[in-house]
Amino acid sequence: MSYESHLETHILNRCWSVYALLTNAFSPSDTFHLGFPSLVETAIVSSDLQINLRVAEGFTLLLREEYEFVMYKLEIHRYSYNLIDNSGTPIIRSDNLPYHHTDYKGHKLTHPPHHIHDKGGRVCSFSGDLKDFIDLVKDNIS
């Protein structure tokens, strides 16, 4: 298998893992299901997956992952997961930008640079795992 094919396979697998997480947690529209293959094609070409998914009445999940390869291994170089309301106001958001080292109480982040901004905009520790963010989204929309 060529190096390029190897990389494409890893991106493809990650995209469909994200799809499985989202479709198991929420009830996406038919438009989402039909459009997802083109999002995957774009991610394979650009190493950047971007998803806007309405997860409940009045709430949208904005997801972005930028991929890099290190020694034949796919890594999520940068990510941004955001739950917003209909007016575009952030409810919770998470990223791995390296600007925060402590939470709002002054404690070191447990998984730096991963962190989450809660409803009040306060920085809290976060694992960086999309599954964990989805669990928080479900808590916030119920």
PDB file of C-alpha atoms in Angstrom:
ATOM      1  CA  MET A   1       0.000   0.000   0.000  1.00  0.00           C
ATOM      2  CA  SER A   2       1.399   3.398  -0.946  1.00  0.00           C
ATOM      3  CA  TYR A   3       2.043   6.000   1.732  1.00  0.00           C
ATOM      4  CA  GLU A   4      -0.698   8.229   0.305  1.00  0.00           C
ATOM      5  CA  SER A   5      -3.234   5.379   0.323  1.00  0.00           C
ATOM      6  CA  HIS A   6      -2.250   4.570   3.889  1.00  0.00           C
ATOM      7  CA  LEU A   7      -2.937   8.167   4.952  1.00  0.00           C
ATOM      8  CA  GLU A   8      -6.257   8.282   3.104  1.00  0.00           C
ATOM      9  CA  THR A   9      -7.331   5.059   4.806  1.00  0.00           C
ATOM     10  CA  HIS A  10      -6.627   6.524   8.243  1.00  0.00           C
ATOM     11  CA  ILE A  11      -8.608   9.690   7.496  1.00  0.00           C
ATOM     12  CA  LEU A  12     -11.441   7.606   6.077  1.00  0.00           C
ATOM     13  CA  ASN A  13     -11.531   5.448   9.214  1.00  0.00           C
ATOM     14  CA  ARG A  14     -11.536   8.495  11.511  1.00  0.00           C
ATOM     15  CA  CYS A  15     -14.347  10.162   9.551  1.00  0.00           C
ATOM     16  CA  TRP A  16     -16.549   7.090   9.749  1.00  0.00           C
ATOM     17  CA  SER A  17     -15.758   6.712  13.463  1.00  0.00           C
ATOM     18  CA  VAL A  18     -16.977  10.294  13.951  1.00  0.00           C
ATOM     19  CA  TYR A  19     -20.067   9.462  11.887  1.00  0.00           C
ATOM     20  CA  ALA A  20     -20.812   6.443  14.091  1.00  0.00           C
ATOM     21  CA  LEU A  21     -20.422   8.489  17.289  1.00  0.00           C
ATOM     22  CA  LEU A  22     -22.757  11.200  15.996  1.00  0.00           C
ATOM     23  CA  THR A  23     -25.420   8.908  14.577  1.00  0.00           C
ATOM     24  CA  ASN A  24     -25.464   6.758  17.719  1.00  0.00           C
ATOM     25  CA  ALA A  25     -25.865   9.808  19.961  1.00  0.00           C
ATOM     26  CA  PHE A  26     -28.281  11.902  17.893  1.00  0.00           C
ATOM     27  CA  SER A  27     -30.875  11.524  15.141  1.00  0.00           C
ATOM     28  CA  PRO A  28     -29.362  13.358  12.181  1.00  0.00           C
ATOM     29  CA  SER A  29     -31.509  14.370   9.234  1.00  0.00           C
ATOM     30  CA  ASP A  30     -31.454  12.486   5.948  1.00  0.00           C
ATOM     31  CA  THR A  31     -29.555  15.456   4.503  1.00  0.00           C
ATOM     32  CA  PHE A  32     -26.722  14.814   6.960  1.00  0.00           C
ATOM     33  CA  HIS A  33     -26.543  11.118   6.029  1.00  0.00           C
ATOM     34  CA  LEU A  34     -26.609  11.879   2.308  1.00  0.00           C
ATOM     35  CA  GLY A  35     -24.044  14.678   2.556  1.00  0.00           C
ATOM     36  CA  PHE A  36     -21.556  12.932   4.814  1.00  0.00           C
ATOM     37  CA  PRO A  37     -19.669  11.101   2.022  1.00  0.00           C
ATOM     38  CA  SER A  38     -18.773  14.466   0.460  1.00  0.00           C
ATOM     39  CA  LEU A  39     -17.498  15.709   3.820  1.00  0.00           C
ATOM     40  CA  VAL A  40     -15.292  12.611   3.932  1.00  0.00           C
ATOM     41  CA  GLU A  41     -13.987  13.236   0.406  1.00  0.00           C
ATOM     42  CA  THR A  42     -13.114  16.809   1.367  1.00  0.00           C
ATOM     43  CA  ALA A  43     -11.393  15.580   4.540  1.00  0.00           C
ATOM     44  CA  ILE A  44      -9.290  13.110   2.549  1.00  0.00           C
ATOM     45  CA  VAL A  45      -8.100  15.895   0.235  1.00  0.00           C
ATOM     46  CA  SER A  46      -7.678  18.652   2.856  1.00  0.00           C
ATOM     47  CA  SER A  47      -6.969  16.670   6.066  1.00  0.00           C
ATOM     48  CA  ASP A  48      -9.751  18.757   7.611  1.00  0.00           C
ATOM     49  CA  LEU A  49     -13.167  17.410   8.655  1.00  0.00           C
ATOM     50  CA  GLN A  50     -15.893  20.010   9.242  1.00  0.00           C
ATOM     51  CA  ILE A  51     -19.411  19.102  10.351  1.00  0.00           C
ATOM     52  CA  ASN A  52     -22.446  21.216  11.252  1.00  0.00           C
ATOM     53  CA  LEU A  53     -25.114  19.007  12.792  1.00  0.00           C
ATOM     54  CA  ARG A  54     -28.416  20.024  14.306  1.00  0.00           C
ATOM     55  CA  VAL A  55     -28.528  17.854  17.414  1.00  0.00           C
ATOM     56  CA  ALA A  56     -31.830  19.048  18.888  1.00  0.00           C
ATOM     57  CA  GLU A  57     -34.413  21.771  18.466  1.00  0.00           C
ATOM     58  CA  GLY A  58     -32.468  24.996  18.887  1.00  0.00           C
ATOM     59  CA  PHE A  59     -28.987  23.431  19.114  1.00  0.00           C
ATOM     60  CA  THR A  60     -26.222  22.809  16.568  1.00  0.00           C
ATOM     61  CA  LEU A  61     -22.946  20.951  16.987  1.00  0.00           C
ATOM     62  CA  LEU A  62     -20.040  22.463  15.062  1.00  0.00           C
ATOM     63  CA  LEU A  63     -17.154  20.052  14.757  1.00  0.00           C
ATOM     64  CA  ARG A  64     -13.781  20.595  13.148  1.00  0.00           C
ATOM     65  CA  GLU A  65     -10.769  18.301  13.194  1.00  0.00           C
ATOM     66  CA  GLU A  66      -7.488  18.976  11.389  1.00  0.00           C
ATOM     67  CA  TYR A  67      -5.337  15.903  10.833  1.00  0.00           C
ATOM     68  CA  GLU A  68      -1.592  15.366  10.588  1.00  0.00           C
ATOM     69  CA  PHE A  69       0.466  12.238  10.126  1.00  0.00           C
ATOM     70  CA  VAL A  70       3.415  11.365  12.307  1.00  0.00           C
ATOM     71  CA  MET A  71       5.278   8.154  11.534  1.00  0.00           C
ATOM     72  CA  TYR A  72       2.330   6.709   9.576  1.00  0.00           C
ATOM     73  CA  LYS A  73      -0.054   7.512  12.421  1.00  0.00           C
ATOM     74  CA  LEU A  74      -3.043   9.834  12.165  1.00  0.00           C
ATOM     75  CA  GLU A  75      -3.128  12.538  14.822  1.00  0.00           C
ATOM     76  CA  ILE A  76      -5.768  15.163  15.437  1.00  0.00           C
ATOM     77  CA  HIS A  77      -3.517  18.206  15.215  1.00  0.00           C
ATOM     78  CA  ARG A  78      -6.203  20.762  16.020  1.00  0.00           C
ATOM     79  CA  TYR A  79      -9.848  20.390  16.885  1.00  0.00           C
ATOM     80  CA  SER A  80     -12.771  22.532  17.850  1.00  0.00           C
ATOM     81  CA  TYR A  81     -16.055  21.117  19.131  1.00  0.00           C
ATOM     82  CA  ASN A  82     -18.821  23.653  19.762  1.00  0.00           C
ATOM     83  CA  LEU A  83     -22.429  23.418  20.850  1.00  0.00           C
ATOM     84  CA  ILE A  84     -24.281  26.596  19.927  1.00  0.00           C
ATOM     85  CA  ASP A  85     -27.878  27.718  20.183  1.00  0.00           C
ATOM     86  CA  ASN A  86     -29.983  29.124  17.327  1.00  0.00           C
ATOM     87  CA  SER A  87     -28.623  32.630  17.880  1.00  0.00           C
ATOM     88  CA  GLY A  88     -25.038  31.348  17.547  1.00  0.00           C
ATOM     89  CA  THR A  89     -24.303  31.720  21.249  1.00  0.00           C
ATOM     90  CA  PRO A  90     -21.803  29.120  22.480  1.00  0.00           C
ATOM     91  CA  ILE A  91     -23.208  26.753  25.099  1.00  0.00           C
ATOM     92  CA  ILE A  92     -20.054  24.661  25.542  1.00  0.00           C
ATOM     93  CA  ARG A  93     -16.927  24.495  23.446  1.00  0.00           C
ATOM     94  CA  SER A  94     -13.703  22.567  23.502  1.00  0.00           C
ATOM     95  CA  ASP A  95     -10.397  22.825  21.692  1.00  0.00           C
ATOM     96  CA  ASN A  96      -6.738  22.006  22.056  1.00  0.00           C
ATOM     97  CA  LEU A  97      -5.265  25.450  21.516  1.00  0.00           C
ATOM     98  CA  PRO A  98      -2.310  25.798  23.881  1.00  0.00           C
ATOM     99  CA  TYR A  99      -3.320  29.073  25.551  1.00  0.00           C
ATOM    100  CA  HIS A 100      -4.761  27.619  28.745  1.00  0.00           C
ATOM    101  CA  HIS A 101      -2.751  25.733  31.361  1.00  0.00           C
ATOM    102  CA  THR A 102      -5.072  25.987  34.348  1.00  0.00           C
ATOM    103  CA  ASP A 103      -8.800  25.798  34.913  1.00  0.00           C
ATOM    104  CA  TYR A 104     -10.908  28.638  36.267  1.00  0.00           C
ATOM    105  CA  LYS A 105     -10.055  27.558  39.832  1.00  0.00           C
ATOM    106  CA  GLY A 106      -6.317  27.749  39.165  1.00  0.00           C
ATOM    107  CA  HIS A 107      -5.778  23.965  39.020  1.00  0.00           C
ATOM    108  CA  LYS A 108      -3.575  22.515  36.291  1.00  0.00           C
ATOM    109  CA  LEU A 109      -5.511  21.051  33.373  1.00  0.00           C
ATOM    110  CA  THR A 110      -5.611  17.255  33.572  1.00  0.00           C
ATOM    111  CA  HIS A 111      -4.958  16.742  29.836  1.00  0.00           C
ATOM    112  CA  PRO A 112      -3.283  19.915  28.548  1.00  0.00           C
ATOM    113  CA  PRO A 113      -3.741  21.479  26.061  1.00  0.00           C
ATOM    114  CA  HIS A 114      -7.248  19.960  25.948  1.00  0.00           C
ATOM    115  CA  HIS A 115      -9.836  22.046  27.759  1.00  0.00           C
ATOM    116  CA  ILE A 116     -13.483  22.975  27.650  1.00  0.00           C
ATOM    117  CA  HIS A 117     -15.270  26.279  28.094  1.00  0.00           C
ATOM    118  CA  ASP A 118     -18.448  25.721  30.089  1.00  0.00           C
ATOM    119  CA  LYS A 119     -21.737  27.636  29.866  1.00  0.00           C
ATOM    120  CA  GLY A 120     -20.216  30.510  31.819  1.00  0.00           C
ATOM    121  CA  GLY A 121     -17.147  30.610  29.568  1.00  0.00           C
ATOM    122  CA  ARG A 122     -14.982  29.205  32.360  1.00  0.00           C
ATOM    123  CA  VAL A 123     -12.065  26.967  31.378  1.00  0.00           C
ATOM    124  CA  CYS A 124     -12.298  23.418  32.755  1.00  0.00           C
ATOM    125  CA  SER A 125     -10.259  20.241  32.300  1.00  0.00           C
ATOM    126  CA  PHE A 126     -11.296  18.009  29.416  1.00  0.00           C
ATOM    127  CA  SER A 127      -9.995  14.758  27.935  1.00  0.00           C
ATOM    128  CA  GLY A 128     -10.056  15.917  24.314  1.00  0.00           C
ATOM    129  CA  ASP A 129     -12.138  12.871  23.360  1.00  0.00           C
ATOM    130  CA  LEU A 130     -15.063  13.524  21.011  1.00  0.00           C
ATOM    131  CA  LYS A 131     -17.143  10.862  22.798  1.00  0.00           C
ATOM    132  CA  ASP A 132     -16.762  12.784  26.066  1.00  0.00           C
ATOM    133  CA  PHE A 133     -17.820  16.010  24.353  1.00  0.00           C
ATOM    134  CA  ILE A 134     -20.875  14.304  22.869  1.00  0.00           C
ATOM    135  CA  ASP A 135     -21.840  13.117  26.357  1.00  0.00           C
ATOM    136  CA  LEU A 136     -21.626  16.726  27.588  1.00  0.00           C
ATOM    137  CA  VAL A 137     -23.716  17.906  24.630  1.00  0.00           C
ATOM    138  CA  LYS A 138     -26.417  15.374  25.491  1.00  0.00           C
ATOM    139  CA  ASP A 139     -26.411  16.625  29.096  1.00  0.00           C
ATOM    140  CA  ASN A 140     -26.784  20.227  27.914  1.00  0.00           C
ATOM    141  CA  ILE A 141     -29.636  19.663  25.470  1.00  0.00           C
ATOM    142  CA  SER A 142     -31.800  17.425  27.649  1.00  0.00           C
TER     143      SER A 142
END
